[in-house]
Tab-separated table of C-alpha atoms and ligand atoms in Angstrom:
chain	number	residue	atom	x	y	z
A	1	UNK	CA	-13.078	2.944	-3.844
A	2	UNK	CA	-13.558	1.852	-0.232
A	3	UNK	CA	-15.744	-1.095	0.665
A	4	UNK	CA	-19.048	-0.598	2.459
A	5	UNK	CA	-19.958	-4.268	2.153
A	6	UNK	CA	-22.357	-5.205	4.964
A	7	UNK	CA	-23.131	-1.566	5.856
A	8	UNK	CA	-26.490	0.148	5.597
A	9	UNK	CA	-26.528	3.753	4.437
A	10	UNK	CA	-29.670	5.751	5.083
A	11	UNK	CA	-30.158	8.801	2.870
A	12	UNK	CA	-32.784	11.375	3.741
A	13	UNK	CA	-33.825	13.648	0.874
A	14	UNK	CA	-35.760	16.842	1.488
A	15	UNK	CA	-37.584	19.148	-0.922
A	16	UNK	CA	-34.925	21.216	-2.681
A	17	UNK	CA	-33.788	21.357	-6.298
A	18	UNK	CA	-30.483	19.654	-5.374
A	19	UNK	CA	-32.540	16.503	-4.667
A	20	UNK	CA	-31.825	15.315	-8.218
A	21	UNK	CA	-28.083	15.152	-7.426
A	22	UNK	CA	-28.732	12.554	-4.732
A	23	UNK	CA	-29.488	9.960	-7.423
A	24	UNK	CA	-25.743	9.923	-8.123
A	25	UNK	CA	-24.888	9.816	-4.402
A	26	UNK	CA	-27.013	6.672	-4.071
A	27	UNK	CA	-25.014	5.125	-6.922
A	28	UNK	CA	-21.728	6.018	-5.218
A	29	UNK	CA	-22.767	4.174	-2.058
A	30	UNK	CA	-24.106	1.261	-4.099
A	31	UNK	CA	-20.835	1.019	-6.026
A	32	UNK	CA	-19.034	0.813	-2.693
A	33	UNK	CA	-21.193	-2.201	-1.800
A	34	UNK	CA	-23.576	-0.593	0.716
A	35	UNK	CA	-27.200	-1.477	1.291
A	36	UNK	CA	-28.829	1.906	0.602
A	37	UNK	CA	-32.163	2.923	2.066
A	38	UNK	CA	-33.839	6.182	1.155
A	39	UNK	CA	-36.390	8.272	3.029
A	40	UNK	CA	-37.912	11.260	1.293
A	41	UNK	CA	-40.018	14.048	2.679
A	42	UNK	CA	-43.297	14.505	0.790
A	43	UNK	CA	-41.901	17.729	-0.761
A	44	UNK	CA	-38.814	15.939	-2.105
A	45	UNK	CA	-41.111	13.985	-4.400
A	46	UNK	CA	-41.729	17.237	-6.307
A	47	UNK	CA	-38.096	17.003	-7.463
A	48	UNK	CA	-37.340	13.269	-7.783
A	49	UNK	CA	-39.615	10.291	-8.229
A	50	UNK	CA	-39.989	7.401	-5.858
A	51	UNK	CA	-39.521	5.041	-8.802
A	52	UNK	CA	-36.105	6.503	-9.695
A	53	UNK	CA	-34.913	6.255	-6.097
A	54	UNK	CA	-36.264	2.733	-5.691
A	55	UNK	CA	-34.489	1.586	-8.844
A	56	UNK	CA	-31.190	3.152	-7.857
A	57	UNK	CA	-31.247	2.029	-4.236
A	58	UNK	CA	-32.838	-1.353	-5.016
A	59	UNK	CA	-34.949	-0.911	-1.917
A	60	UNK	CA	-38.383	0.432	-1.084
A	61	UNK	CA	-38.371	4.177	-0.576
A	62	UNK	CA	-40.027	5.344	2.606
A	63	UNK	CA	-42.137	8.512	2.714
A	64	UNK	CA	-44.900	8.029	5.185
A	65	UNK	CA	-44.595	7.028	8.807
A	66	UNK	CA	-47.873	5.171	8.721
A	67	UNK	CA	-46.996	3.147	5.646
A	68	UNK	CA	-45.815	0.294	7.868
A	69	UNK	CA	-44.887	-3.003	6.208
A	70	UNK	CA	-44.216	-5.073	9.308
A	71	UNK	CA	-44.895	-4.856	13.001
A	72	UNK	CA	-41.915	-2.572	13.774
A	73	UNK	CA	-42.440	1.205	13.828
A	74	UNK	CA	-40.461	2.334	10.783
A	75	UNK	CA	-38.872	5.419	12.378
A	76	UNK	CA	-37.265	3.197	15.009
A	77	UNK	CA	-36.214	0.325	12.748
A	78	UNK	CA	-34.665	2.585	10.087
A	79	UNK	CA	-32.766	4.466	12.786
A	80	UNK	CA	-31.523	1.217	14.353
A	81	UNK	CA	-30.421	-0.296	11.045
A	82	UNK	CA	-28.381	2.594	9.614
A	83	UNK	CA	-24.600	2.574	9.985
A	84	UNK	CA	-24.345	5.879	8.096
A	85	UNK	CA	-27.108	8.489	7.989
A	86	UNK	CA	-26.966	11.395	5.539
A	87	UNK	CA	-29.582	14.087	5.002
A	88	UNK	CA	-28.973	15.765	1.642
A	89	UNK	CA	-30.079	18.202	0.479
A	90	UNK	CA	-31.261	19.556	3.830
A	91	UNK	CA	-33.664	22.454	3.328
A	92	UNK	CA	-33.999	25.399	5.722
A	93	UNK	CA	-37.367	23.963	6.710
A	94	UNK	CA	-36.035	20.509	7.691
A	95	UNK	CA	-32.978	22.018	9.423
A	96	UNK	CA	-35.265	24.149	11.577
A	97	UNK	CA	-37.535	21.223	12.407
A	98	UNK	CA	-34.556	19.060	13.391
A	99	UNK	CA	-33.121	21.803	15.593
A	100	UNK	CA	-36.408	22.055	17.431
A	101	UNK	CA	-37.222	18.383	17.826
A	102	UNK	CA	-40.222	18.533	15.499
A	103	UNK	CA	-41.117	15.089	14.165
A	104	UNK	CA	-43.893	15.745	11.662
A	105	UNK	CA	-42.766	13.301	8.947
A	106	UNK	CA	-40.867	10.040	8.703
A	107	UNK	CA	-37.469	11.671	8.045
A	108	UNK	CA	-37.593	14.065	10.999
A	109	UNK	CA	-38.864	11.225	13.231
A	110	UNK	CA	-36.024	8.884	12.195
A	111	UNK	CA	-33.493	11.678	12.771
A	112	UNK	CA	-34.907	12.240	16.251
A	113	UNK	CA	-34.549	8.529	17.023
A	114	UNK	CA	-31.001	8.251	15.620
A	115	UNK	CA	-28.283	8.328	18.251
A	116	UNK	CA	-25.127	8.251	16.072
A	117	UNK	CA	-23.721	10.983	13.795
A	118	UNK	CA	-26.064	12.490	11.220
A	119	UNK	CA	-24.324	14.083	8.221
A	120	UNK	CA	-26.340	17.099	7.139
A	121	UNK	CA	-25.679	18.747	3.768
A	122	UNK	CA	-27.717	21.962	3.504
A	123	UNK	CA	-28.639	23.494	0.143
A	124	UNK	CA	-30.725	26.626	-0.274
A	125	UNK	CA	-30.852	30.175	-1.601
A	126	UNK	CA	-27.893	32.302	-0.383
A	127	UNK	CA	-30.093	34.731	1.569
A	128	UNK	CA	-31.867	31.862	3.292
A	129	UNK	CA	-28.427	30.423	4.163
A	130	UNK	CA	-27.390	33.757	5.719
A	131	UNK	CA	-30.627	34.053	7.694
A	132	UNK	CA	-29.729	34.240	11.392
A	133	UNK	CA	-32.461	31.801	12.423
A	134	UNK	CA	-31.066	29.153	10.060
A	135	UNK	CA	-27.512	29.810	11.235
A	136	UNK	CA	-28.590	29.571	14.890
A	137	UNK	CA	-30.377	26.287	14.170
A	138	UNK	CA	-27.301	24.882	12.403
A	139	UNK	CA	-25.093	25.931	15.313
A	140	UNK	CA	-27.429	24.100	17.666
A	141	UNK	CA	-27.331	20.937	15.528
A	142	UNK	CA	-23.522	21.108	15.190
A	143	UNK	CA	-23.311	21.060	18.993
A	144	UNK	CA	-25.387	17.849	19.032
A	145	UNK	CA	-24.897	14.677	16.961
A	146	UNK	CA	-24.944	16.474	13.588
A	147	UNK	CA	-21.969	17.031	11.301
A	148	UNK	CA	-22.700	19.924	8.959
A	149	UNK	CA	-21.265	19.639	5.449
A	150	UNK	CA	-21.317	23.306	4.506
A	151	UNK	CA	-22.707	24.361	1.138
A	152	UNK	CA	-20.444	25.803	-1.545
A	153	UNK	CA	-20.524	29.148	-3.312
A	154	UNK	CA	-21.478	29.509	-6.941
A	155	UNK	CA	-24.436	29.963	-9.247
A	156	UNK	CA	-27.611	28.794	-7.575
A	157	UNK	CA	-30.620	27.241	-9.272
A	158	UNK	CA	-32.704	30.232	-8.098
A	159	UNK	CA	-30.586	32.554	-10.254
A	160	UNK	CA	-28.600	34.108	-7.409
A	161	UNK	CA	-24.854	33.777	-6.969
A	162	UNK	CA	-23.530	33.045	-3.489
A	163	UNK	CA	-23.206	30.386	-0.814
A	164	UNK	CA	-25.929	27.767	-0.755
A	165	UNK	CA	-25.103	25.162	-3.383
A	166	UNK	CA	-25.007	21.572	-2.142
A	167	UNK	CA	-21.374	20.593	-1.457
A	168	UNK	CA	-19.713	18.130	-3.866
A	169	UNK	CA	-21.010	14.568	-3.650
A	170	UNK	CA	-17.406	13.377	-3.075
A	171	UNK	CA	-17.276	15.648	-0.007
A	172	UNK	CA	-20.412	13.993	1.373
A	173	UNK	CA	-19.218	10.489	0.519
A	174	UNK	CA	-15.689	11.005	1.896
A	175	UNK	CA	-16.974	12.590	5.120
A	176	UNK	CA	-19.196	9.603	5.854
A	177	UNK	CA	-16.883	6.684	5.147
A	178	UNK	CA	-13.753	5.424	6.826
A	179	UNK	CA	-11.089	6.144	4.252
A	180	UNK	CA	-7.551	4.888	4.875
A	181	UNK	CA	-5.958	8.343	4.912
A	182	UNK	CA	-8.809	10.154	6.676
A	183	UNK	CA	-7.404	12.722	9.093
A	184	UNK	CA	-3.929	12.646	7.519
A	185	UNK	CA	-2.354	15.817	6.198
A	186	UNK	CA	-0.327	15.420	3.044
A	187	UNK	CA	1.755	18.049	1.263
A	188	UNK	CA	2.513	17.546	-2.426
A	189	UNK	CA	4.661	19.698	-4.708
A	190	UNK	CA	4.144	19.698	-8.477
A	191	UNK	CA	5.610	21.213	-11.633
A	192	UNK	CA	8.988	22.642	-12.541
A	193	UNK	CA	10.267	25.760	-10.803
A	194	UNK	CA	10.746	28.906	-12.872
A	195	UNK	CA	13.910	30.950	-12.342
A	196	UNK	CA	13.763	34.420	-13.866
A	197	UNK	CA	16.570	35.763	-16.053
A	198	UNK	CA	14.856	39.094	-16.664
A	199	UNK	CA	11.185	40.207	-16.785
A	200	UNK	CA	10.544	38.229	-20.008
A	201	UNK	CA	12.858	35.199	-19.877
A	202	UNK	CA	13.377	32.319	-17.481
A	203	UNK	CA	15.111	28.991	-16.878
A	204	UNK	CA	12.864	26.005	-16.201
A	205	UNK	CA	12.383	22.343	-17.126
A	206	UNK	CA	9.865	20.082	-18.865
A	207	UNK	CA	7.908	19.028	-15.784
A	208	UNK	CA	4.138	19.269	-16.486
A	209	UNK	CA	2.936	18.811	-12.901
A	210	UNK	CA	0.827	15.786	-13.961
A	211	UNK	CA	2.431	13.335	-11.507
A	212	UNK	CA	1.960	15.733	-8.580
A	213	UNK	CA	-1.663	16.389	-9.587
A	214	UNK	CA	-2.348	12.641	-9.856
A	215	UNK	CA	-0.883	12.165	-6.357
A	216	UNK	CA	-3.033	15.000	-4.988
A	217	UNK	CA	-6.188	13.538	-6.561
A	218	UNK	CA	-5.488	10.086	-5.156
A	219	UNK	CA	-4.593	11.410	-1.695
A	220	UNK	CA	-7.924	13.275	-1.592
A	221	UNK	CA	-9.808	10.186	-2.775
A	222	UNK	CA	-8.206	8.287	0.122
A	223	UNK	CA	-9.526	10.924	2.512
A	224	UNK	CA	-6.374	12.962	3.152
A	225	UNK	CA	-6.329	16.690	3.685
A	226	UNK	CA	-4.030	17.792	0.852
A	227	UNK	CA	-1.866	20.893	0.523
A	228	UNK	CA	-0.809	21.122	-3.103
A	229	UNK	CA	2.037	23.517	-3.921
A	230	UNK	CA	2.469	23.923	-7.659
A	231	UNK	CA	4.196	26.030	-10.274
A	232	UNK	CA	1.520	24.973	-12.782
A	233	UNK	CA	-1.973	26.410	-12.534
A	234	UNK	CA	-4.443	24.131	-10.693
A	235	UNK	CA	-7.725	25.107	-8.966
A	236	UNK	CA	-6.760	23.635	-5.577
A	237	UNK	CA	-3.087	24.625	-5.465
A	238	UNK	CA	-0.985	27.245	-3.748
A	239	UNK	CA	0.825	28.649	-6.781
A	240	UNK	CA	4.537	29.408	-6.524
A	241	UNK	CA	7.146	30.172	-9.134
A	242	UNK	CA	10.770	29.815	-8.087
A	243	UNK	CA	12.607	27.276	-5.939
A	244	UNK	CA	12.912	29.877	-3.179
A	245	UNK	CA	9.144	30.503	-3.190
A	246	UNK	CA	8.496	26.755	-3.184
A	247	UNK	CA	10.878	26.258	-0.261
A	248	UNK	CA	9.125	28.994	1.754
A	249	UNK	CA	5.667	27.545	1.033
A	250	UNK	CA	6.792	24.004	1.949
A	251	UNK	CA	8.432	25.116	5.204
A	252	UNK	CA	5.383	27.185	6.156
A	253	UNK	CA	3.172	24.067	6.039
A	254	UNK	CA	5.679	21.395	7.094
A	255	UNK	CA	5.040	21.047	10.836
A	256	UNK	CA	1.439	19.868	10.533
A	257	UNK	CA	2.080	17.309	7.769
A	258	UNK	CA	1.933	13.505	8.071
A	259	UNK	CA	3.594	13.071	4.680
A	260	UNK	CA	5.390	15.176	2.083
A	261	UNK	CA	5.688	14.217	-1.594
A	262	UNK	CA	8.349	16.289	-3.361
A	263	UNK	CA	7.184	15.529	-6.911
A	264	UNK	CA	8.235	18.961	-8.218
A	265	UNK	CA	11.263	19.310	-10.456
A	266	UNK	CA	13.157	21.969	-8.549
A	267	UNK	CA	15.825	23.873	-10.469
A	268	UNK	CA	19.214	23.269	-8.894
A	269	UNK	CA	20.421	26.746	-9.887
A	270	UNK	CA	18.964	30.225	-10.277
A	271	UNK	CA	20.346	33.330	-11.958
A	272	UNK	CA	22.560	35.212	-9.539
A	273	UNK	CA	21.458	38.697	-10.523
A	274	UNK	CA	18.028	38.656	-12.127
A	275	UNK	CA	17.860	41.702	-14.406
A	276	UNK	CA	15.193	44.249	-13.465
A	277	UNK	CA	14.799	45.263	-17.122
A	278	UNK	CA	14.772	43.204	-20.307
A	279	UNK	CA	18.333	42.261	-21.302
A	280	UNK	CA	19.342	43.917	-24.590
A	281	UNK	CA	21.680	42.570	-27.246
A	282	UNK	CA	25.026	44.284	-27.095
A	283	UNK	CA	26.414	45.421	-30.457
A	284	UNK	CA	29.578	43.531	-31.340
A	285	UNK	CA	29.033	40.716	-28.818
A	286	UNK	CA	27.810	37.212	-29.810
A	287	UNK	CA	27.747	35.857	-26.297
A	288	UNK	CA	26.102	36.521	-22.987
A	289	UNK	CA	27.184	35.078	-19.654
A	290	UNK	CA	24.680	34.261	-16.942
A	291	UNK	CA	26.078	33.473	-13.520
A	292	UNK	CA	24.026	30.830	-11.717
A	293	UNK	CA	23.965	30.190	-7.989
A	294	UNK	CA	22.832	27.065	-6.216
A	295	UNK	CA	19.216	26.843	-5.037
A	296	UNK	CA	18.479	25.343	-1.635
A	297	UNK	CA	17.796	21.611	-1.743
A	298	UNK	CA	14.228	21.643	-0.380
A	299	UNK	CA	13.978	17.872	0.014
A	300	UNK	CA	17.261	17.586	1.887
A	301	UNK	CA	16.488	20.532	4.122
A	302	UNK	CA	13.086	19.119	5.155
A	303	UNK	CA	14.687	15.729	5.834
A	304	UNK	CA	17.245	17.537	8.038
A	305	UNK	CA	14.538	19.571	9.843
A	306	UNK	CA	12.622	18.255	12.854
A	307	UNK	CA	9.425	16.708	11.443
A	308	UNK	CA	6.958	13.876	11.954
A	309	UNK	CA	6.197	13.352	8.279
A	310	UNK	CA	6.945	10.470	5.940
A	311	UNK	CA	9.115	12.137	3.288
A	312	UNK	CA	8.949	10.936	-0.293
A	313	UNK	CA	11.412	12.225	-2.866
A	314	UNK	CA	11.235	11.833	-6.633
A	315	UNK	CA	14.227	11.557	-8.879
A	316	UNK	CA	14.589	11.966	-12.591
A	317	UNK	CA	17.565	10.188	-14.102
A	318	UNK	CA	18.645	9.944	-17.738
A	319	UNK	CA	21.191	7.142	-17.083
A	320	UNK	CA	22.123	4.568	-14.419
A	321	UNK	CA	18.622	4.898	-12.910
A	322	UNK	CA	18.852	2.531	-9.959
A	323	UNK	CA	22.497	3.197	-9.063
A	324	UNK	CA	21.857	6.957	-8.963
A	325	UNK	CA	18.562	6.516	-7.131
A	326	UNK	CA	20.150	4.318	-4.420
A	327	UNK	CA	22.800	6.958	-3.856
A	328	UNK	CA	20.213	9.757	-3.830
A	329	UNK	CA	17.893	8.257	-1.181
A	330	UNK	CA	20.859	8.068	1.202
A	331	UNK	CA	22.192	11.522	0.324
A	332	UNK	CA	18.808	13.208	0.725
A	333	UNK	CA	17.765	11.190	3.794
A	334	UNK	CA	14.146	10.633	2.700
A	335	UNK	CA	11.978	7.615	3.605
A	336	UNK	CA	11.060	6.713	0.017
A	337	UNK	CA	12.315	7.734	-3.399
A	338	UNK	CA	10.297	7.355	-6.595
A	339	UNK	CA	12.769	6.924	-9.458
A	340	UNK	CA	11.831	7.965	-13.017
A	341	UNK	CA	13.770	7.075	-16.149
A	342	UNK	CA	13.623	10.263	-18.250
A	343	UNK	CA	15.627	8.812	-21.140
A	344	UNK	CA	12.374	7.178	-22.342
A	345	UNK	CA	10.024	9.395	-24.352
A	346	UNK	CA	6.889	7.318	-23.577
A	347	UNK	CA	6.970	7.903	-19.822
A	348	UNK	CA	7.870	10.576	-17.276
A	349	UNK	CA	8.253	14.270	-18.111
A	350	UNK	CA	5.123	15.637	-19.794
A	351	UNK	CA	3.765	12.157	-20.656
A	352	UNK	CA	0.444	10.799	-19.357
A	353	UNK	CA	2.071	7.524	-18.345
A	354	UNK	CA	4.935	6.594	-16.117
A	355	UNK	CA	6.899	3.577	-14.949
A	356	UNK	CA	8.761	3.969	-11.698
A	357	UNK	CA	10.791	2.209	-9.056
A	358	UNK	CA	9.864	2.813	-5.440
A	359	UNK	CA	12.960	2.730	-3.245
A	360	UNK	CA	12.483	2.185	0.485
A	361	UNK	CA	14.942	3.545	3.011
A	362	UNK	CA	15.729	-0.035	4.135
A	363	UNK	CA	17.066	-0.873	0.644
A	364	UNK	CA	13.975	-2.590	-0.785
A	365	UNK	CA	13.075	-1.653	-4.362
A	366	UNK	CA	9.635	-2.223	-5.916
A	367	UNK	CA	8.999	-1.760	-9.618
A	368	UNK	CA	5.665	-0.199	-10.553
A	369	UNK	CA	4.926	-1.218	-14.122
A	370	UNK	CA	4.033	1.273	-16.857
A	371	UNK	CA	0.575	2.759	-16.320
A	372	UNK	CA	-1.266	6.089	-16.295
A	373	UNK	CA	0.048	8.567	-13.732
A	374	UNK	CA	-3.256	8.112	-11.825
A	375	UNK	CA	-2.613	4.372	-11.487
A	376	UNK	CA	1.031	4.984	-10.535
A	377	UNK	CA	-0.147	7.407	-7.831
A	378	UNK	CA	-2.600	4.777	-6.498
A	379	UNK	CA	0.191	2.168	-6.398
A	380	UNK	CA	2.555	4.517	-4.562
A	381	UNK	CA	-0.041	5.196	-1.834
A	382	UNK	CA	-0.990	1.522	-1.622
A	383	UNK	CA	2.606	0.487	-1.064
A	384	UNK	CA	3.576	3.223	1.368
A	385	UNK	CA	0.520	2.775	3.616
A	386	UNK	CA	-0.128	-0.928	2.843
A	387	UNK	CA	-3.618	0.009	1.685
A	388	UNK	CA	-5.769	-2.860	0.588
A	389	UNK	CA	-8.802	-1.462	-1.201
A	390	UNK	CA	-11.225	-2.981	-3.676
H	1	CTP	N1	14.842	18.660	-4.997
H	1	CTP	C1	14.673	19.660	-4.098
H	1	CTP	N2	15.399	20.809	-4.202
H	1	CTP	C2	16.317	20.950	-5.171
H	1	CTP	C3	16.505	19.912	-6.110
H	1	CTP	C4	15.743	18.785	-5.997
H	1	CTP	O1	13.842	19.533	-3.210
H	1	CTP	N3	17.011	22.066	-5.233
H	1	CTP	C5	14.054	17.419	-4.845
H	1	CTP	C6	13.106	17.122	-5.963
H	1	CTP	O2	11.831	17.666	-5.729
H	1	CTP	C7	13.057	15.607	-5.954
H	1	CTP	C8	14.444	15.208	-5.447
H	1	CTP	O3	14.969	16.360	-4.814
H	1	CTP	O4	12.112	15.108	-5.039
H	1	CTP	C9	15.412	14.734	-6.484
H	1	CTP	O5	15.470	15.647	-7.554
H	1	CTP	P1	16.511	15.437	-8.728
H	1	CTP	O6	16.391	16.592	-9.665
H	1	CTP	O7	16.395	14.067	-9.305
H	1	CTP	O8	17.876	15.447	-7.949
H	1	CTP	P2	18.887	16.559	-7.596
H	1	CTP	O9	18.965	16.710	-6.146
H	1	CTP	O10	18.588	17.789	-8.377
H	1	CTP	O11	20.248	15.879	-8.063
H	1	CTP	P3	20.958	15.849	-9.500
H	1	CTP	O12	20.455	17.033	-10.264
H	1	CTP	O13	22.390	15.946	-9.158
H	1	CTP	O14	20.580	14.540	-10.124
């Protein structure tokens, strides 16, 4: 979690059903150490209570412009104080008022007086979202000091299915804070490649994809734009099967990347002639011979290709871990190598935990003690980018 110590976050809530979700958003900012102030429109109070918001934000909740506690006009002082200003959920009504400079409540007045970026997260019925007037108004705001955090598709509270659901709270949070990997593009491969023998059989390995998924989750939490290429099903991944497919997918995305994590267990060999039909037993023969040919070494080929990315390889060794790993980082030419000892049953392949050594190109080796793959992923990012987060 990043630190927002000393920062004031202003959250404007308007009158939509997604207003209840903002209770959790307040907690996210509080957990990060921010001073959170909340303004609600009068309609928002039909969905959440002032008491709930006051308790969560540990501040007075402002509704009315004329409810002034001290000599300063509230719409000016709230605008001046806020380091981050989010309006979520933003209804079609408030969006249209903002786009037209209408200041008929405290929230719209503060927004009008705010000169920095305003993060606007719309949420509404899908037909309202498609309405040309609303789209025109959003376009106008996007050309000004507003950053629009587009709604997602799915089941809507009104019973319709379509675009209009408030985007994930993590999306709002990550967009508004300065995360250490914000703006960085990171490609991560996960899982073991699958090399077909015939339409029903294949050669593969025990990789579960868990380490790659943990890396992808952490990279996203640190603000990176992640391209996940996996052989194992995952909602955010580009799914591939064989080493050749993985190579093509990696090369297609390579040029724009700031870092590549080759966590996948790529098969070194594939079957030379994959059978088009299921292989049958042959009467009188107790053996079958499969000829294997070498797969391309994806990691080595990206290290040899012109690129601007930090390249991180992973190696799985069943003996002589560090000696093999030291040789491998030189042979492959990557910047870092994460070495796994697969002789141990409690860590590595398929397990939820891992214990690794992080080899640097300059010869340094750091041991990352046994922990969940999520914690290992955090440690890897911390060490590569010298991230110091609370
Ligand atoms: N790798 C790759 N393409 C291959 C084989 C491996 O990109 N054809 C990558 C893996 O994703 C990993 C690193 O190379 O990041 C090391 O993988 P590993 O299986 O430990 O090493 P190999 O190169 O296969 O060497 P060996 O099997 O001889 O130990």
